[in-house]
């Protein structure tokens, strides 16, 4: 199988070269991301002539990028597909594949861990103790809390299953989920926010979900965890509702603009992580190996003949 592959996601193969070796073993020339960061459309357009396959991260692969390229396959390394114009891929004959299950466990585990850190104010105590202060703080426990999960797909469901043994009340906010499950109650946003102690975002949309009006509806002292898209949260409004005491705290793993350098940096009620929800050794390797194999399979579907070394 001859062909040239662009790796869009800058972390691909960094911890384990097996995914890149898999591509190379099929006779493919692998071109790494030359910028070491999320690519913008103009850069993609300049890089893609003569390229047969793209392993995409979070960069925007829109119709203009696709039309300007020679791509036969787009293999998304991740579970979200909102950054790829799937309809344009279909119309232009570009095979599209993604890895819906790869990050599920990693993101769900991190979400639950961050909930506990927020509830116990553990990060603030850690910082104080590193600064030589013996600063004991009384926090909260998960048991008995009401947790609303906005976006009840694969990751939302896995988060719910990890939370169930803690004895929480689970609410699902999802327009595509219309029937209660044994341990989860489906509820509309306007009904869930006022009664929830913790609100978790696992939605796949890039639209704003929590803004001024939604924060005003939330229970006083509630906590927010965003493990989805940065665009889902109005960061300015969030900062204001943290400052005025309406919200008890927040954890964010993604941001409207990355790298993030906004007003939430240094906020005592906020835990910030640099978009690492899927960044476990096991989760990343599974996702990268799957995306590499998906790209190979996609090239076969497009008419390429494998030449395994």
Short mmCIF file of C-alpha atoms in Angstrom, two decimals, residues 72-252:
data_model
loop_
_atom_site.label_atom_id
_atom_site.label_comp_id
_atom_site.label_asym_id
_atom_site.label_seq_id
_atom_site.Cartn_x
_atom_site.Cartn_y
_atom_site.Cartn_z
CA UNK A 72 -9.12 9.50 0.37
CA UNK A 73 -9.55 8.87 4.11
CA UNK A 74 -10.07 10.93 7.26
CA UNK A 75 -9.51 8.87 10.41
CA UNK A 76 -10.51 10.82 13.52
CA UNK A 77 -8.48 9.89 16.60
CA UNK A 78 -11.19 10.60 19.16
CA UNK A 79 -14.86 10.12 19.92
CA UNK A 80 -16.21 13.50 18.80
CA UNK A 81 -16.93 14.13 15.14
CA UNK A 82 -18.25 17.71 15.19
CA UNK A 83 -14.95 19.09 13.85
CA UNK A 84 -15.21 17.01 10.66
CA UNK A 85 -17.75 17.74 7.92
CA UNK A 86 -18.97 14.17 7.63
CA UNK A 87 -21.59 15.05 5.02
CA UNK A 88 -18.93 16.63 2.80
CA UNK A 89 -16.77 13.52 3.21
CA UNK A 90 -19.66 11.39 2.03
CA UNK A 91 -20.44 13.66 -0.93
CA UNK A 92 -16.79 13.89 -2.00
CA UNK A 93 -16.15 10.17 -1.66
CA UNK A 94 -13.75 10.54 1.28
CA UNK A 95 -13.95 7.59 3.69
CA UNK A 96 -14.52 8.79 7.27
CA UNK A 97 -13.90 6.71 10.40
CA UNK A 98 -13.46 7.51 14.08
CA UNK A 99 -12.80 5.87 17.46
CA UNK A 100 -15.99 6.20 19.50
CA UNK A 101 -14.98 3.88 22.34
CA UNK A 102 -11.28 4.75 22.87
CA UNK A 103 -11.53 7.62 25.41
CA UNK A 104 -14.63 6.42 27.27
CA UNK A 105 -13.06 4.89 30.38
CA UNK A 106 -10.29 7.48 30.70
CA UNK A 107 -12.64 10.48 30.51
CA UNK A 108 -15.19 8.93 32.85
CA UNK A 109 -12.55 8.07 35.45
CA UNK A 110 -11.04 11.56 35.36
CA UNK A 111 -14.50 13.12 35.69
CA UNK A 112 -15.31 11.17 38.85
CA UNK A 113 -11.86 11.89 40.28
CA UNK A 114 -12.25 15.61 39.69
CA UNK A 115 -15.69 15.60 41.30
CA UNK A 116 -14.15 14.24 44.50
CA UNK A 117 -11.28 16.75 44.39
CA UNK A 118 -13.79 19.59 44.03
CA UNK A 119 -16.06 18.34 46.78
CA UNK A 120 -13.17 17.93 49.23
CA UNK A 121 -11.33 21.11 48.13
CA UNK A 122 -8.27 18.89 47.88
CA UNK A 123 -6.32 21.04 45.41
CA UNK A 124 -6.47 24.09 47.68
CA UNK A 125 -5.26 22.06 50.66
CA UNK A 126 -2.47 20.54 48.58
CA UNK A 127 -1.34 24.01 47.53
CA UNK A 128 -1.46 25.29 51.11
CA UNK A 129 0.52 22.36 52.48
CA UNK A 130 3.17 22.75 49.78
CA UNK A 131 3.38 26.36 50.95
CA UNK A 132 3.97 25.29 54.56
CA UNK A 133 0.41 25.86 55.81
CA UNK A 134 -1.55 23.20 57.74
CA UNK A 135 -4.93 24.29 56.34
CA UNK A 136 -7.67 21.73 57.09
CA UNK A 137 -10.93 22.23 55.19
CA UNK A 138 -14.30 20.54 55.61
CA UNK A 139 -15.70 19.32 52.32
CA UNK A 140 -18.56 17.20 51.05
CA UNK A 141 -19.02 13.55 50.13
CA UNK A 142 -20.56 12.15 46.97
CA UNK A 143 -23.10 9.99 48.75
CA UNK A 144 -26.53 11.57 48.64
CA UNK A 145 -25.66 14.15 46.02
CA UNK A 146 -27.67 14.71 42.84
CA UNK A 147 -25.55 14.58 39.68
CA UNK A 148 -26.88 15.78 36.32
CA UNK A 149 -25.05 14.39 33.29
CA UNK A 150 -25.60 16.55 30.22
CA UNK A 151 -24.97 14.32 27.23
CA UNK A 152 -25.86 10.73 28.01
CA UNK A 153 -23.85 8.92 25.35
CA UNK A 154 -20.99 6.47 25.78
CA UNK A 155 -18.95 8.62 28.18
CA UNK A 156 -21.99 9.90 30.04
CA UNK A 157 -23.23 6.35 30.61
CA UNK A 158 -19.84 5.16 31.77
CA UNK A 159 -19.58 8.07 34.20
CA UNK A 160 -23.02 7.16 35.54
CA UNK A 161 -21.98 3.54 36.07
CA UNK A 162 -18.86 4.61 37.98
CA UNK A 163 -20.91 6.99 40.15
CA UNK A 164 -23.74 4.55 40.95
CA UNK A 165 -21.90 2.74 43.79
CA UNK A 166 -21.38 6.06 45.60
CA UNK A 167 -25.10 6.31 46.30
CA UNK A 168 -25.82 9.40 44.22
CA UNK A 169 -29.03 10.38 42.48
CA UNK A 170 -28.35 10.37 38.75
CA UNK A 171 -30.10 12.59 36.21
CA UNK A 172 -29.60 12.43 32.43
CA UNK A 173 -30.11 15.53 30.31
CA UNK A 174 -30.14 14.48 26.67
CA UNK A 175 -32.66 15.24 23.89
CA UNK A 176 -32.10 11.77 22.43
CA UNK A 177 -32.72 9.98 25.73
CA UNK A 178 -36.42 9.85 26.56
CA UNK A 179 -36.85 6.87 28.89
CA UNK A 180 -35.68 6.46 32.50
CA UNK A 181 -33.28 3.65 33.31
CA UNK A 182 -33.12 1.69 36.55
CA UNK A 183 -30.73 4.11 38.27
CA UNK A 184 -30.98 7.18 36.02
CA UNK A 185 -33.85 9.65 35.63
CA UNK A 186 -34.19 11.57 32.37
CA UNK A 187 -34.95 15.23 32.98
CA UNK A 188 -35.12 18.45 30.98
CA UNK A 189 -32.34 20.97 31.51
CA UNK A 190 -34.56 23.54 33.22
CA UNK A 191 -35.75 20.91 35.69
CA UNK A 192 -32.37 19.29 36.36
CA UNK A 193 -30.20 22.37 36.99
CA UNK A 194 -32.07 23.73 40.05
CA UNK A 195 -31.87 20.39 41.91
CA UNK A 196 -28.37 19.21 40.99
CA UNK A 197 -25.38 19.44 43.32
CA UNK A 198 -22.99 18.56 40.48
CA UNK A 199 -23.47 19.22 36.76
CA UNK A 200 -21.31 17.26 34.32
CA UNK A 201 -21.04 18.00 30.60
CA UNK A 202 -20.31 15.04 28.32
CA UNK A 203 -22.12 16.40 25.27
CA UNK A 204 -20.79 16.06 21.72
CA UNK A 205 -22.08 19.44 20.54
CA UNK A 206 -19.80 22.46 20.14
CA UNK A 207 -22.65 24.88 20.91
CA UNK A 208 -23.03 26.77 24.18
CA UNK A 209 -24.92 24.70 26.74
CA UNK A 210 -24.35 26.59 29.99
CA UNK A 211 -24.51 30.37 29.80
CA UNK A 212 -25.87 33.24 31.84
CA UNK A 213 -29.42 31.89 32.03
CA UNK A 214 -28.41 28.33 32.89
CA UNK A 215 -25.97 29.38 35.63
CA UNK A 216 -28.73 31.50 37.17
CA UNK A 217 -30.94 28.38 37.33
CA UNK A 218 -28.33 26.23 39.05
CA UNK A 219 -28.51 25.29 42.69
CA UNK A 220 -26.53 27.60 44.98
CA UNK A 221 -23.19 25.99 45.80
CA UNK A 222 -23.35 23.55 42.88
CA UNK A 223 -20.23 22.29 41.14
CA UNK A 224 -19.56 22.12 37.38
CA UNK A 225 -17.42 19.56 35.56
CA UNK A 226 -16.83 20.08 31.83
CA UNK A 227 -15.16 17.14 30.11
CA UNK A 228 -16.66 17.92 26.70
CA UNK A 229 -16.09 20.95 24.44
CA UNK A 230 -14.88 24.34 25.64
CA UNK A 231 -17.60 26.05 23.62
CA UNK A 232 -20.20 24.34 25.82
CA UNK A 233 -19.51 26.80 28.66
CA UNK A 234 -19.63 30.60 28.74
CA UNK A 235 -16.33 31.06 30.58
CA UNK A 236 -16.97 34.74 31.41
CA UNK A 237 -20.37 33.98 32.93
CA UNK A 238 -18.90 31.03 34.82
CA UNK A 239 -16.23 33.26 36.32
CA UNK A 240 -18.88 35.74 37.45
CA UNK A 241 -21.06 33.08 39.10
CA UNK A 242 -18.06 31.62 40.89
CA UNK A 243 -17.10 35.08 42.16
CA UNK A 244 -20.59 35.91 43.43
CA UNK A 245 -20.86 32.61 45.33
CA UNK A 246 -23.63 31.10 43.24
CA UNK A 247 -21.39 28.18 42.23
CA UNK A 248 -19.18 26.23 44.61
CA UNK A 249 -16.47 25.33 42.14
CA UNK A 250 -15.64 24.01 38.70
CA UNK A 251 -13.32 21.71 36.81
CA UNK A 252 -12.66 22.39 33.13
#
